[in-house]
Tab-separated table of C-alpha atoms in Angstrom:
chain	number	residue	atom	x	y	z
H	1	MET	CA	-44.015	1.131	96.616
H	2	ASN	CA	-45.519	-0.010	93.577
H	3	LYS	CA	-44.164	2.926	91.639
H	4	ASN	CA	-40.630	2.135	92.797
H	5	GLY	CA	-40.994	-1.384	91.967
H	6	ASN	CA	-42.045	-0.622	88.403
H	7	VAL	CA	-38.989	1.532	87.969
H	8	ALA	CA	-36.744	-1.073	89.150
H	9	GLY	CA	-38.268	-3.627	86.876
H	10	LYS	CA	-37.868	-1.420	83.855
H	11	VAL	CA	-34.248	-0.949	84.724
H	12	VAL	CA	-33.649	-4.708	85.116
H	13	LEU	CA	-35.467	-5.262	81.823
H	14	ALA	CA	-33.437	-2.528	80.037
H	15	GLY	CA	-30.272	-4.063	81.347
H	16	PHE	CA	-31.272	-7.525	80.155
H	17	PHE	CA	-31.989	-6.143	76.656
H	18	PHE	CA	-28.668	-4.352	76.658
H	19	LEU	CA	-26.680	-7.510	77.769
H	20	THR	CA	-28.553	-9.587	75.229
H	21	ALA	CA	-27.856	-7.045	72.389
H	22	GLY	CA	-24.223	-6.719	73.393
H	23	GLY	CA	-23.773	-10.564	73.563
H	24	CYS	CA	-25.215	-10.858	69.994
H	25	ALA	CA	-22.817	-8.252	68.758
H	26	PHE	CA	-19.909	-9.960	70.322
H	27	GLN	CA	-20.949	-13.336	68.889
H	28	SER	CA	-21.167	-11.792	65.431
H	29	ASP	CA	-17.661	-10.443	65.667
H	30	VAL	CA	-16.229	-13.845	66.722
H	31	THR	CA	-18.061	-15.331	63.805
H	32	ASP	CA	-16.617	-12.897	61.400
H	33	LEU	CA	-13.174	-13.318	62.848
H	34	HIS	CA	-13.341	-17.099	62.384
H	35	LEU	CA	-14.493	-16.616	58.796
H	36	GLU	CA	-11.610	-14.379	58.112
H	37	MET	CA	-9.170	-16.807	59.707
H	38	ASP	CA	-10.601	-19.608	57.522
H	39	GLN	CA	-10.347	-17.348	54.414
H	40	LEU	CA	-6.670	-16.537	55.471
H	41	LYS	CA	-5.958	-20.232	55.947
H	42	ASP	CA	-7.308	-20.919	52.424
H	43	LYS	CA	-5.135	-18.262	50.977
H	44	MET	CA	-2.130	-19.468	52.785
H	45	ALA	CA	-2.785	-23.034	51.560
H	46	ARG	CA	-3.124	-21.789	47.966
H	47	VAL	CA	0.055	-19.934	48.457
H	48	ASN	CA	1.774	-22.989	49.706
H	49	LEU	CA	0.505	-24.914	46.931
H	50	THR	CA	1.816	-22.404	44.349
H	51	LEU	CA	5.139	-22.383	46.279
H	52	ASP	CA	5.370	-26.207	46.092
H	53	ALA	CA	4.412	-26.170	42.426
H	54	ASN	CA	7.260	-23.514	41.878
H	55	GLU	CA	9.636	-25.387	43.859
H	56	ARG	CA	9.003	-28.501	41.815
H	57	VAL	CA	9.331	-26.529	38.547
H	58	VAL	CA	12.677	-25.138	39.790
H	59	LYS	CA	13.971	-28.449	40.906
H	60	ASP	CA	12.981	-29.940	37.577
H	61	ARG	CA	14.793	-27.240	35.729
H	62	VAL	CA	17.835	-27.567	37.883
H	63	GLN	CA	17.928	-31.239	37.371
H	64	THR	CA	17.440	-30.770	33.638
H	65	THR	CA	20.155	-28.134	33.522
H	66	THR	CA	22.504	-30.351	35.580
H	67	LYS	CA	21.790	-33.316	33.260
H	68	GLU	CA	22.360	-31.157	30.166
H	69	GLN	CA	25.682	-29.826	31.649
H	70	GLY	CA	26.707	-33.423	32.465
H	71	ASP	CA	25.864	-34.517	28.914
H	72	ALA	CA	27.854	-31.455	27.642
H	73	PHE	CA	30.814	-32.369	29.641
H	74	LEU	CA	30.680	-35.874	28.477
H	75	LYS	CA	30.416	-34.685	24.904
H	76	LEU	CA	33.432	-32.497	25.433
H	77	ASP	CA	35.370	-35.369	26.865
H	78	GLN	CA	34.391	-37.557	23.972
H	79	ILE	CA	35.450	-34.829	21.491
H	80	GLY	CA	38.882	-34.607	23.294
H	81	VAL	CA	39.176	-38.306	22.979
H	82	ASP	CA	38.353	-38.281	19.278
H	83	LEU	CA	40.771	-35.401	18.638
H	84	GLN	CA	43.492	-37.350	20.283
H	85	THR	CA	42.526	-40.364	18.142
H	86	ILE	CA	42.599	-38.269	14.991
H	87	GLN	CA	45.971	-36.665	15.992
H	88	GLY	CA	47.405	-40.194	16.548
H	89	ARG	CA	46.145	-41.357	13.222
H	90	ILE	CA	47.528	-38.281	11.472
H	91	GLU	CA	50.956	-38.882	13.084
H	92	GLU	CA	50.787	-42.493	11.912
H	93	ASN	CA	49.913	-41.478	8.467
H	94	ASN	CA	52.824	-39.013	8.496
H	95	HIS	CA	55.192	-41.709	9.470
H	96	SER	CA	53.846	-44.059	6.820
H	97	LEU	CA	54.253	-41.256	4.242
H	98	SER	CA	57.801	-40.591	5.336
H	99	ASP	CA	58.553	-44.381	5.009
H	100	LEU	CA	56.849	-44.450	1.701
H	101	SER	CA	58.726	-41.417	0.502
H	102	GLN	CA	62.022	-42.894	1.527
H	103	LYS	CA	61.172	-46.204	-0.192
H	104	THR	CA	60.088	-44.322	-3.357
H	105	GLU	CA	63.348	-42.300	-3.166
H	106	GLU	CA	65.474	-45.494	-3.001
H	107	GLN	CA	63.586	-47.099	-5.859
H	108	SER	CA	63.995	-43.979	-8.016
H	109	LEU	CA	67.627	-43.928	-7.276
H	110	ARG	CA	67.909	-47.570	-8.278
H	111	ILE	CA	66.052	-46.928	-11.552
H	112	ASN	CA	68.309	-43.934	-12.208
H	113	ASP	CA	71.334	-46.053	-11.310
H	114	GLN	CA	70.436	-48.720	-13.893
H	115	ASN	CA	69.647	-46.242	-16.494
H	116	SER	CA	72.913	-44.235	-15.929
H	117	ARG	CA	74.990	-47.555	-15.995
H	118	LEU	CA	73.299	-48.525	-19.221
H	119	GLY	CA	73.816	-45.055	-20.761
H	120	ASN	CA	77.484	-45.139	-19.748
H	121	LEU	CA	78.049	-48.607	-21.078
H	122	GLU	CA	76.433	-47.743	-24.347
H	123	ASN	CA	78.294	-44.552	-24.706
H	124	ARG	CA	81.644	-46.277	-24.092
H	125	MET	CA	80.914	-49.272	-26.364
H	126	VAL	CA	80.248	-46.642	-29.176
H	127	MET	CA	83.442	-44.831	-28.424
H	128	LEU	CA	85.444	-48.005	-28.302
H	129	GLU	CA	83.856	-49.276	-31.693
H	130	LYS	CA	84.691	-45.997	-33.216
H	131	SER	CA	88.325	-46.209	-32.061
H	132	GLY	CA	88.449	-49.690	-33.517
H	133	GLN	CA	89.222	-51.284	-30.079
H	134	THR	CA	87.493	-54.247	-28.572
H	135	PRO	CA	86.063	-53.671	-25.047
H	136	GLN	CA	87.338	-55.967	-22.483
H	137	ILE	CA	84.967	-55.784	-19.493
H	138	SER	CA	86.082	-56.766	-16.066
H	139	SER	CA	84.619	-59.991	-14.789
H	140	SER	CA	84.143	-58.542	-11.354
H	141	PRO	CA	81.015	-56.296	-10.903
H	142	GLU	CA	82.602	-54.553	-7.996
H	143	GLU	CA	85.738	-53.670	-10.000
H	144	GLN	CA	83.626	-52.603	-12.855
H	145	GLY	CA	81.551	-50.198	-10.585
H	146	LYS	CA	84.634	-48.853	-9.127
H	147	MET	CA	86.090	-48.149	-12.567
H	148	ILE	CA	82.919	-46.468	-13.731
H	149	LEU	CA	82.743	-44.352	-10.565
H	150	GLN	CA	86.178	-43.040	-11.099
H	151	GLY	CA	85.483	-42.172	-14.598
H	152	LYS	CA	87.688	-44.894	-16.173
H	153	SER	CA	87.283	-46.812	-19.364
H	154	LEU	CA	86.036	-50.372	-19.231
H	155	ASP	CA	88.766	-51.235	-21.521
H	156	SER	CA	91.344	-52.252	-18.846
H	157	THR	CA	94.181	-52.535	-21.364
H	158	SER	CA	93.754	-49.242	-23.296
H	159	THR	CA	95.182	-45.976	-22.243
H	160	SER	CA	94.009	-44.069	-25.346
H	161	SER	CA	90.405	-44.307	-24.512
H	162	PRO	CA	88.853	-40.940	-23.292
H	163	ALA	CA	87.695	-40.942	-19.650
H	164	THR	CA	83.979	-40.225	-19.138
H	165	THR	CA	83.017	-37.795	-16.394
H	166	LEU	CA	80.028	-38.660	-14.435
H	167	SER	CA	77.478	-36.052	-13.397
H	168	PRO	CA	76.667	-35.460	-9.640
H	169	GLN	CA	73.412	-37.390	-10.107
H	170	GLU	CA	75.088	-40.335	-11.678
H	171	ALA	CA	77.946	-40.473	-9.176
H	172	TYR	CA	75.561	-40.325	-6.386
H	173	ASN	CA	73.295	-43.069	-7.739
H	174	LEU	CA	76.272	-45.439	-8.247
H	175	ALA	CA	77.452	-44.915	-4.769
H	176	TYR	CA	74.009	-45.197	-3.361
H	177	SER	CA	73.404	-48.417	-5.481
H	178	ASP	CA	76.510	-50.029	-3.726
H	179	PHE	CA	75.309	-49.019	-0.348
H	180	VAL	CA	71.858	-50.659	-1.044
H	181	LYS	CA	73.618	-53.792	-2.173
H	182	GLY	CA	75.606	-53.975	0.974
H	183	ASN	CA	78.917	-53.019	-0.717
H	184	TYR	CA	79.927	-50.582	1.908
H	185	ASP	CA	83.504	-50.439	0.923
H	186	LEU	CA	82.541	-49.359	-2.668
H	187	ALA	CA	79.834	-47.077	-1.331
H	188	LEU	CA	82.242	-45.238	1.033
H	189	LEU	CA	84.686	-44.763	-1.884
H	190	GLY	CA	81.910	-43.473	-4.117
H	191	PHE	CA	80.506	-40.989	-1.412
H	192	LEU	CA	83.967	-39.789	-0.475
H	193	ASN	CA	84.726	-39.151	-4.221
H	194	PHE	CA	81.409	-37.395	-4.471
H	195	THR	CA	82.017	-35.067	-1.455
H	196	GLN	CA	85.362	-34.092	-2.887
H	197	GLN	CA	84.312	-33.476	-6.517
H	198	PHE	CA	80.840	-32.102	-6.082
H	199	GLN	CA	80.933	-29.930	-2.952
H	200	ASN	CA	78.324	-27.496	-4.166
H	201	SER	CA	75.863	-30.046	-5.372
H	202	VAL	CA	72.293	-30.184	-4.009
H	203	LEU	CA	72.991	-33.736	-3.071
H	204	MET	CA	75.957	-32.965	-0.874
H	205	ALA	CA	74.002	-33.367	2.304
H	206	ASN	CA	72.493	-36.774	1.196
H	207	ALA	CA	75.977	-37.921	0.153
H	208	LEU	CA	77.580	-36.997	3.536
H	209	TYR	CA	74.581	-38.803	5.265
H	210	TRP	CA	75.219	-42.082	3.337
H	211	LEU	CA	78.852	-41.674	3.755
H	212	GLY	CA	78.239	-41.670	7.589
H	213	GLU	CA	75.920	-44.661	7.166
H	214	SER	CA	78.724	-46.441	5.307
H	215	TYR	CA	81.224	-45.764	8.152
H	216	PHE	CA	78.575	-46.808	10.659
H	217	ASN	CA	77.899	-50.118	8.949
H	218	LYS	CA	81.732	-50.803	8.754
H	219	LYS	CA	81.695	-50.131	12.568
H	220	GLU	CA	84.060	-47.101	12.081
H	221	PHE	CA	81.947	-45.155	14.634
H	222	PRO	CA	84.312	-42.184	15.195
H	223	LYS	CA	84.382	-41.443	11.487
H	224	ALA	CA	80.649	-41.955	11.349
H	225	ILE	CA	80.061	-39.461	14.176
H	226	GLU	CA	82.311	-36.933	12.522
H	227	THR	CA	80.458	-37.235	9.201
H	228	PHE	CA	77.030	-37.150	10.793
H	229	ASP	CA	77.984	-34.116	12.789
H	230	ARG	CA	79.010	-32.363	9.494
H	231	VAL	CA	75.628	-32.879	8.165
H	232	ALA	CA	73.892	-31.392	11.261
H	233	ARG	CA	76.319	-28.523	11.518
H	234	ASP	CA	76.480	-27.566	7.716
H	235	TYR	CA	72.889	-28.390	6.916
H	236	PRO	CA	70.701	-27.741	9.915
H	237	LYS	CA	67.505	-27.415	7.911
H	238	HIS	CA	68.009	-30.490	5.738
H	239	ASP	CA	65.680	-33.474	6.149
H	240	LYS	CA	68.723	-35.797	6.802
H	241	THR	CA	69.690	-33.753	9.887
H	242	PRO	CA	67.373	-35.518	12.353
H	243	GLY	CA	68.602	-38.919	11.148
H	244	SER	CA	72.224	-37.700	11.406
H	245	ILE	CA	71.856	-36.665	15.007
H	246	LEU	CA	69.994	-40.001	15.773
H	247	LYS	CA	72.896	-41.973	14.203
H	248	GLU	CA	75.366	-39.956	16.251
H	249	GLY	CA	73.572	-41.215	19.316
H	250	TYR	CA	73.540	-44.803	18.055
H	251	ALA	CA	77.333	-44.695	17.309
H	252	TYR	CA	78.002	-43.465	20.934
H	253	PHE	CA	76.037	-46.240	22.286
H	254	GLU	CA	77.921	-48.690	19.997
H	255	MET	CA	81.158	-47.249	21.532
H	256	GLY	CA	79.811	-47.807	25.035
H	257	GLU	CA	79.439	-44.087	25.755
H	258	LYS	CA	75.770	-44.215	26.700
H	259	LEU	CA	75.637	-40.915	28.468
H	260	ARG	CA	76.717	-39.022	25.245
H	261	GLY	CA	74.526	-41.204	23.247
H	262	THR	CA	71.544	-40.380	25.435
H	263	THR	CA	72.290	-36.610	24.920
H	264	TYR	CA	72.026	-36.922	21.217
H	265	LEU	CA	68.862	-38.959	21.363
H	266	LYS	CA	67.130	-36.445	23.594
H	267	LYS	CA	68.262	-33.737	21.232
H	268	VAL	CA	66.335	-35.506	18.488
H	269	ILE	CA	63.303	-35.830	20.690
H	270	GLU	CA	63.482	-32.041	21.736
H	271	GLN	CA	64.116	-30.611	18.329
H	272	TYR	CA	62.071	-32.936	16.071
H	273	PRO	CA	59.253	-34.290	18.435
H	274	ARG	CA	56.893	-35.349	15.657
H	275	SER	CA	59.597	-36.901	13.479
H	276	ASN	CA	59.966	-40.672	12.892
H	277	GLU	CA	63.582	-40.297	14.245
H	278	ALA	CA	62.162	-39.007	17.542
H	279	GLN	CA	60.090	-42.153	17.901
H	280	LEU	CA	63.231	-44.238	17.255
H	281	ALA	CA	65.094	-42.261	19.716
H	282	LYS	CA	62.474	-42.989	22.391
H	283	GLU	CA	62.492	-46.674	21.615
H	284	LYS	CA	66.255	-46.762	21.890
H	285	LEU	CA	66.201	-44.964	25.226
H	286	ALA	CA	63.522	-47.316	26.528
H	287	THR	CA	65.562	-50.358	25.647
H	288	ALA	CA	68.893	-48.909	26.917
H	289	ARG	CA	67.523	-48.532	30.614
């Protein structure tokens, strides 16, 4: 009986030790698992911190890039505005140069006119003195200019004095001088005479243009249109062509034919968009509405 009791006690004791040892082992595993989980949490936290930092860097770079792009677009817009401003100033300068060139041409023609008149008078005075005749100059400047233009002597009573033939430049200057002074009848006669005598002259297109202007100022609009049309038809590359087409449009407006006048003004704008005449055509169309 005692022997069996000892055996049973040993078995119970052995089981106790086994359970105790097993419980210790299980507790150690749980502790290790918690430790690993804590370490994993730390790693995840560090990863999250890194991701947050990277996200902030990316956001900063995106914002910087967006701002730089916005600044670049603003600069491009400003450059576009500056280019338009420069282009406008260039066009204004071109218009100013065109006006200055025309004024210079007019002034030069006036000077040449005066010089040619003085030269003609001196030559005729010399010829009259050599022939022993006393020059009798007409008291009317208009009549005097007409006689000079036609190559006649200033001696209205003499038929023996030789007639002086004017050069194309001299004839043109005389007619243009009359136009500038508002003597449109004399200017018309002078330019008509020029177009008949000097058809091959380099001044032919200019003479035709001012002939048309003379008709226009005399309100002979059909003849003005016919003359301006001749400039545009025979001298399409000449610098007087835009003005001729413009004045054709003006003449039609003066005659009450607004539709035809509008057609010619639009033609100037389409064919010579950067010219001073195109700007004048736009202004005329704006006021004609």
